């Protein structure tokens, strides 16, 4: 998969599936992609903006953002941009908040399912309520709208009457999906649970006829995804307003 195609899937996946509660959108300002998130998370509306920078110089990015007037909660994500540009963002009042990696995996030659862990998929309101109540990250991440959206799949592993890992898959189009919201309870890490969950959702995606899976990895999560066969396509360097961390 080429970088630009993976970026398209990433941007579609980050915006999510439009609904009455998800009013997120994407627009371009002189070729600069801006993802506007306006969605319900943790039972509260959250608004944020993200500028995806591939070719624009810092001065142009900053000028376009000034004209756009992003939300207080916003970020600038540089896609394989040189480190020499970082000083301009620091000088403009931004701080480096994260380094991430854009990855993609063909859904051929998948590893076998890990039979130690049973993977379930949420399909009912009762499961939704139970998952939100027992979420390992203490986050109400499911809503009825998302549950009923056929292009979203919400999978989890339950052990000891608790949710120990969960993940969401967004089918961007019939051939491509975007993986997000993977989380494993701290007390259950390093037991192969996240890997088992990922293999299960990849097997399901392949069974549905999808060809590629795309996701964003943190530095901590990168080894897991590379072990599963994901290939890095770009480094994403994220800047946020410095005052947001104060």
PDB file of N, CA and C in Angstrom, residues 132-192:
ATOM      1  N   UNK A 132     -19.304  -0.550  28.677  1.00  0.00           N
ATOM      2  CA  UNK A 132     -19.022   0.797  29.167  1.00  0.00           C
ATOM      3  C   UNK A 132     -18.789   0.807  30.672  1.00  0.00           C
ATOM      4  N   UNK A 133     -19.539   0.009  31.391  1.00  0.00           N
ATOM      5  CA  UNK A 133     -19.394  -0.045  32.845  1.00  0.00           C
ATOM      6  C   UNK A 133     -18.080  -0.691  33.259  1.00  0.00           C
ATOM      7  N   UNK A 134     -17.626  -1.672  32.477  1.00  0.00           N
ATOM      8  CA  UNK A 134     -16.432  -2.434  32.833  1.00  0.00           C
ATOM      9  C   UNK A 134     -15.216  -2.082  31.971  1.00  0.00           C
ATOM     10  N   UNK A 135     -15.275  -0.960  31.267  1.00  0.00           N
ATOM     11  CA  UNK A 135     -14.174  -0.626  30.365  1.00  0.00           C
ATOM     12  C   UNK A 135     -12.849  -0.503  31.119  1.00  0.00           C
ATOM     13  N   UNK A 136     -11.783  -1.145  30.633  1.00  0.00           N
ATOM     14  CA  UNK A 136     -10.500  -1.113  31.351  1.00  0.00           C
ATOM     15  C   UNK A 136      -9.868   0.275  31.417  1.00  0.00           C
ATOM     16  N   UNK A 137     -10.235   1.158  30.497  1.00  0.00           N
ATOM     17  CA  UNK A 137      -9.708   2.524  30.517  1.00  0.00           C
ATOM     18  C   UNK A 137     -10.670   3.491  31.194  1.00  0.00           C
ATOM     19  N   UNK A 138     -11.738   2.938  31.794  1.00  0.00           N
ATOM     20  CA  UNK A 138     -12.737   3.771  32.484  1.00  0.00           C
ATOM     21  C   UNK A 138     -13.351   4.785  31.524  1.00  0.00           C
ATOM     22  N   UNK A 139     -13.699   4.317  30.346  1.00  0.00           N
ATOM     23  CA  UNK A 139     -14.198   5.200  29.312  1.00  0.00           C
ATOM     24  C   UNK A 139     -15.457   4.613  28.675  1.00  0.00           C
ATOM     25  N   UNK A 140     -16.507   5.381  28.627  1.00  0.00           N
ATOM     26  CA  UNK A 140     -17.728   4.937  27.958  1.00  0.00           C
ATOM     27  C   UNK A 140     -17.545   5.136  26.461  1.00  0.00           C
ATOM     28  N   UNK A 141     -17.020   4.139  25.817  1.00  0.00           N
ATOM     29  CA  UNK A 141     -16.573   4.273  24.423  1.00  0.00           C
ATOM     30  C   UNK A 141     -17.610   3.812  23.408  1.00  0.00           C
ATOM     31  N   UNK A 142     -18.721   3.238  23.862  1.00  0.00           N
ATOM     32  CA  UNK A 142     -19.751   2.753  22.959  1.00  0.00           C
ATOM     33  C   UNK A 142     -21.043   3.548  23.148  1.00  0.00           C
ATOM     34  N   UNK A 143     -21.742   3.766  22.052  1.00  0.00           N
ATOM     35  CA  UNK A 143     -23.075   4.362  22.082  1.00  0.00           C
ATOM     36  C   UNK A 143     -23.988   3.495  21.220  1.00  0.00           C
ATOM     37  N   UNK A 144     -25.287   3.678  21.373  1.00  0.00           N
ATOM     38  CA  UNK A 144     -26.224   2.891  20.582  1.00  0.00           C
ATOM     39  C   UNK A 144     -26.048   3.155  19.084  1.00  0.00           C
ATOM     40  N   UNK A 145     -25.762   4.400  18.737  1.00  0.00           N
ATOM     41  CA  UNK A 145     -25.546   4.735  17.324  1.00  0.00           C
ATOM     42  C   UNK A 145     -24.375   3.955  16.749  1.00  0.00           C
ATOM     43  N   UNK A 146     -23.285   3.911  17.495  1.00  0.00           N
ATOM     44  CA  UNK A 146     -22.112   3.173  17.022  1.00  0.00           C
ATOM     45  C   UNK A 146     -22.380   1.664  16.987  1.00  0.00           C
ATOM     46  N   UNK A 147     -23.105   1.187  17.963  1.00  0.00           N
ATOM     47  CA  UNK A 147     -23.400  -0.237  18.026  1.00  0.00           C
ATOM     48  C   UNK A 147     -24.188  -0.687  16.799  1.00  0.00           C
ATOM     49  N   UNK A 148     -25.111   0.153  16.334  1.00  0.00           N
ATOM     50  CA  UNK A 148     -25.993  -0.217  15.226  1.00  0.00           C
ATOM     51  C   UNK A 148     -25.403   0.110  13.855  1.00  0.00           C
ATOM     52  N   UNK A 149     -24.253   0.776  13.816  1.00  0.00           N
ATOM     53  CA  UNK A 149     -23.626   1.123  12.541  1.00  0.00           C
ATOM     54  C   UNK A 149     -22.900  -0.108  11.986  1.00  0.00           C
ATOM     55  N   UNK A 150     -23.335  -0.651  10.829  1.00  0.00           N
ATOM     56  CA  UNK A 150     -22.737  -1.895  10.320  1.00  0.00           C
ATOM     57  C   UNK A 150     -21.274  -1.776   9.914  1.00  0.00           C
ATOM     58  N   UNK A 151     -20.793  -0.546   9.696  1.00  0.00           N
ATOM     59  CA  UNK A 151     -19.385  -0.386   9.294  1.00  0.00           C
ATOM     60  C   UNK A 151     -18.445  -0.282  10.487  1.00  0.00           C
ATOM     61  N   UNK A 152     -18.999  -0.359  11.687  1.00  0.00           N
ATOM     62  CA  UNK A 152     -18.175  -0.361  12.896  1.00  0.00           C
ATOM     63  C   UNK A 152     -18.280  -1.716  13.576  1.00  0.00           C
ATOM     64  N   UNK A 153     -17.129  -2.244  14.022  1.00  0.00           N
ATOM     65  CA  UNK A 153     -17.111  -3.518  14.732  1.00  0.00           C
ATOM     66  C   UNK A 153     -16.385  -3.316  16.060  1.00  0.00           C
ATOM     67  N   UNK A 154     -17.004  -3.755  17.139  1.00  0.00           N
ATOM     68  CA  UNK A 154     -16.472  -3.535  18.479  1.00  0.00           C
ATOM     69  C   UNK A 154     -16.214  -4.898  19.118  1.00  0.00           C
ATOM     70  N   UNK A 155     -14.946  -5.237  19.279  1.00  0.00           N
ATOM     71  CA  UNK A 155     -14.576  -6.561  19.769  1.00  0.00           C
ATOM     72  C   UNK A 155     -13.879  -6.459  21.118  1.00  0.00           C
ATOM     73  N   UNK A 156     -13.984  -7.536  21.896  1.00  0.00           N
ATOM     74  CA  UNK A 156     -13.396  -7.503  23.234  1.00  0.00           C
ATOM     75  C   UNK A 156     -13.083  -8.911  23.723  1.00  0.00           C
ATOM     76  N   UNK A 157     -12.242  -8.968  24.747  1.00  0.00           N
ATOM     77  CA  UNK A 157     -11.931 -10.213  25.450  1.00  0.00           C
ATOM     78  C   UNK A 157     -12.322 -10.037  26.904  1.00  0.00           C
ATOM     79  N   UNK A 158     -13.055 -11.017  27.417  1.00  0.00           N
ATOM     80  CA  UNK A 158     -13.519 -10.963  28.795  1.00  0.00           C
ATOM     81  C   UNK A 158     -12.857 -12.095  29.590  1.00  0.00           C
ATOM     82  N   UNK A 159     -12.255 -11.729  30.706  1.00  0.00           N
ATOM     83  CA  UNK A 159     -11.669 -12.701  31.630  1.00  0.00           C
ATOM     84  C   UNK A 159     -12.026 -12.282  33.052  1.00  0.00           C
ATOM     85  N   UNK A 160     -12.239 -13.238  33.902  1.00  0.00           N
ATOM     86  CA  UNK A 160     -12.505 -12.944  35.320  1.00  0.00           C
ATOM     87  C   UNK A 160     -13.649 -11.951  35.470  1.00  0.00           C
ATOM     88  N   UNK A 161     -14.666 -12.081  34.613  1.00  0.00           N
ATOM     89  CA  UNK A 161     -15.851 -11.214  34.648  1.00  0.00           C
ATOM     90  C   UNK A 161     -15.516  -9.753  34.386  1.00  0.00           C
ATOM     91  N   UNK A 162     -14.410  -9.487  33.719  1.00  0.00           N
ATOM     92  CA  UNK A 162     -14.010  -8.129  33.385  1.00  0.00           C
ATOM     93  C   UNK A 162     -13.624  -8.042  31.913  1.00  0.00           C
ATOM     94  N   UNK A 163     -13.751  -6.844  31.352  1.00  0.00           N
ATOM     95  CA  UNK A 163     -13.203  -6.593  30.020  1.00  0.00           C
ATOM     96  C   UNK A 163     -11.706  -6.370  30.192  1.00  0.00           C
ATOM     97  N   UNK A 164     -10.895  -7.207  29.569  1.00  0.00           N
ATOM     98  CA  UNK A 164      -9.445  -7.054  29.726  1.00  0.00           C
ATOM     99  C   UNK A 164      -8.804  -6.435  28.489  1.00  0.00           C
ATOM    100  N   UNK A 165      -9.536  -6.426  27.364  1.00  0.00           N
ATOM    101  CA  UNK A 165      -9.032  -5.779  26.147  1.00  0.00           C
ATOM    102  C   UNK A 165     -10.207  -5.506  25.228  1.00  0.00           C
ATOM    103  N   UNK A 166     -10.117  -4.394  24.490  1.00  0.00           N
ATOM    104  CA  UNK A 166     -11.167  -4.076  23.524  1.00  0.00           C
ATOM    105  C   UNK A 166     -10.564  -3.290  22.374  1.00  0.00           C
ATOM    106  N   UNK A 167     -11.289  -3.261  21.263  1.00  0.00           N
ATOM    107  CA  UNK A 167     -10.816  -2.582  20.060  1.00  0.00           C
ATOM    108  C   UNK A 167     -12.006  -2.271  19.164  1.00  0.00           C
ATOM    109  N   UNK A 168     -11.851  -1.239  18.338  1.00  0.00           N
ATOM    110  CA  UNK A 168     -12.877  -0.898  17.347  1.00  0.00           C
ATOM    111  C   UNK A 168     -12.261  -0.950  15.958  1.00  0.00           C
ATOM    112  N   UNK A 169     -13.034  -1.429  14.998  1.00  0.00           N
ATOM    113  CA  UNK A 169     -12.620  -1.441  13.594  1.00  0.00           C
ATOM    114  C   UNK A 169     -13.643  -0.657  12.793  1.00  0.00           C
ATOM    115  N   UNK A 170     -13.170   0.282  12.001  1.00  0.00           N
ATOM    116  CA  UNK A 170     -14.026   1.082  11.126  1.00  0.00           C
ATOM    117  C   UNK A 170     -13.773   0.659   9.679  1.00  0.00           C
ATOM    118  N   UNK A 171     -14.805   0.135   9.023  1.00  0.00           N
ATOM    119  CA  UNK A 171     -14.670  -0.239   7.620  1.00  0.00           C
ATOM    120  C   UNK A 171     -14.815   1.026   6.770  1.00  0.00           C
ATOM    121  N   UNK A 172     -13.709   1.482   6.226  1.00  0.00           N
ATOM    122  CA  UNK A 172     -13.704   2.718   5.442  1.00  0.00           C
ATOM    123  C   UNK A 172     -14.377   2.513   4.092  1.00  0.00           C
ATOM    124  N   UNK A 173     -14.104   1.380   3.465  1.00  0.00           N
ATOM    125  CA  UNK A 173     -14.751   0.984   2.212  1.00  0.00           C
ATOM    126  C   UNK A 173     -14.681  -0.540   2.161  1.00  0.00           C
ATOM    127  N   UNK A 174     -15.250  -1.177   1.159  1.00  0.00           N
ATOM    128  CA  UNK A 174     -15.287  -2.646   1.172  1.00  0.00           C
ATOM    129  C   UNK A 174     -13.923  -3.329   1.252  1.00  0.00           C
ATOM    130  N   UNK A 175     -12.856  -2.628   0.896  1.00  0.00           N
ATOM    131  CA  UNK A 175     -11.545  -3.280   0.871  1.00  0.00           C
ATOM    132  C   UNK A 175     -10.611  -2.852   1.996  1.00  0.00           C
ATOM    133  N   UNK A 176     -10.980  -1.806   2.749  1.00  0.00           N
ATOM    134  CA  UNK A 176     -10.032  -1.237   3.713  1.00  0.00           C
ATOM    135  C   UNK A 176     -10.708  -0.930   5.043  1.00  0.00           C
ATOM    136  N   UNK A 177      -9.985  -1.191   6.129  1.00  0.00           N
ATOM    137  CA  UNK A 177     -10.503  -0.851   7.455  1.00  0.00           C
ATOM    138  C   UNK A 177      -9.426  -0.175   8.285  1.00  0.00           C
ATOM    139  N   UNK A 178      -9.884   0.533   9.290  1.00  0.00           N
ATOM    140  CA  UNK A 178      -9.016   1.298  10.176  1.00  0.00           C
ATOM    141  C   UNK A 178      -9.240   0.825  11.603  1.00  0.00           C
ATOM    142  N   UNK A 179      -8.155   0.481  12.282  1.00  0.00           N
ATOM    143  CA  UNK A 179      -8.218  -0.052  13.644  1.00  0.00           C
ATOM    144  C   UNK A 179      -7.945   1.075  14.630  1.00  0.00           C
ATOM    145  N   UNK A 180      -8.780   1.163  15.665  1.00  0.00           N
ATOM    146  CA  UNK A 180      -8.604   2.216  16.655  1.00  0.00           C
ATOM    147  C   UNK A 180      -9.127   1.755  18.008  1.00  0.00           C
ATOM    148  N   UNK A 181      -8.804   2.527  19.049  1.00  0.00           N
ATOM    149  CA  UNK A 181      -9.310   2.284  20.401  1.00  0.00           C
ATOM    150  C   UNK A 181      -8.874   0.952  20.993  1.00  0.00           C
ATOM    151  N   UNK A 182      -7.724   0.422  20.557  1.00  0.00           N
ATOM    152  CA  UNK A 182      -7.205  -0.793  21.202  1.00  0.00           C
ATOM    153  C   UNK A 182      -6.691  -0.435  22.589  1.00  0.00           C
ATOM    154  N   UNK A 183      -7.138  -1.190  23.581  1.00  0.00           N
ATOM    155  CA  UNK A 183      -6.681  -0.943  24.950  1.00  0.00           C
ATOM    156  C   UNK A 183      -6.733  -2.255  25.719  1.00  0.00           C
ATOM    157  N   UNK A 184      -5.669  -2.501  26.501  1.00  0.00           N
ATOM    158  CA  UNK A 184      -5.595  -3.673  27.368  1.00  0.00           C
ATOM    159  C   UNK A 184      -5.446  -3.219  28.809  1.00  0.00           C
ATOM    160  N   UNK A 185      -6.190  -3.841  29.705  1.00  0.00           N
ATOM    161  CA  UNK A 185      -6.098  -3.503  31.124  1.00  0.00           C
ATOM    162  C   UNK A 185      -4.669  -3.712  31.615  1.00  0.00           C
ATOM    163  N   UNK A 186      -4.116  -2.764  32.375  1.00  0.00           N
ATOM    164  CA  UNK A 186      -2.714  -2.871  32.815  1.00  0.00           C
ATOM    165  C   UNK A 186      -2.362  -4.195  33.485  1.00  0.00           C
ATOM    166  N   UNK A 187      -3.249  -4.732  34.278  1.00  0.00           N
ATOM    167  CA  UNK A 187      -2.954  -5.975  34.994  1.00  0.00           C
ATOM    168  C   UNK A 187      -2.956  -7.208  34.100  1.00  0.00           C
ATOM    169  N   UNK A 188      -3.371  -7.047  32.847  1.00  0.00           N
ATOM    170  CA  UNK A 188      -3.452  -8.188  31.934  1.00  0.00           C
ATOM    171  C   UNK A 188      -2.506  -8.050  30.737  1.00  0.00           C
ATOM    172  N   UNK A 189      -1.589  -7.134  30.811  1.00  0.00           N
ATOM    173  CA  UNK A 189      -0.643  -6.955  29.711  1.00  0.00           C
ATOM    174  C   UNK A 189       0.475  -7.992  29.766  1.00  0.00           C
ATOM    175  N   UNK A 190       1.152  -8.129  28.629  1.00  0.00           N
ATOM    176  CA  UNK A 190       2.265  -9.082  28.478  1.00  0.00           C
ATOM    177  C   UNK A 190       1.816 -10.540  28.645  1.00  0.00           C
ATOM    178  N   UNK A 191       0.569 -10.793  28.267  1.00  0.00           N
ATOM    179  CA  UNK A 191       0.035 -12.154  28.285  1.00  0.00           C
ATOM    180  C   UNK A 191      -0.472 -12.576  26.911  1.00  0.00           C
ATOM    181  N   UNK A 192      -0.180 -11.776  25.892  1.00  0.00           N
ATOM    182  CA  UNK A 192      -0.610 -12.105  24.543  1.00  0.00           C
ATOM    183  C   UNK A 192      -2.066 -11.788  24.251  1.00  0.00           C
TER     184      UNK A 192
END
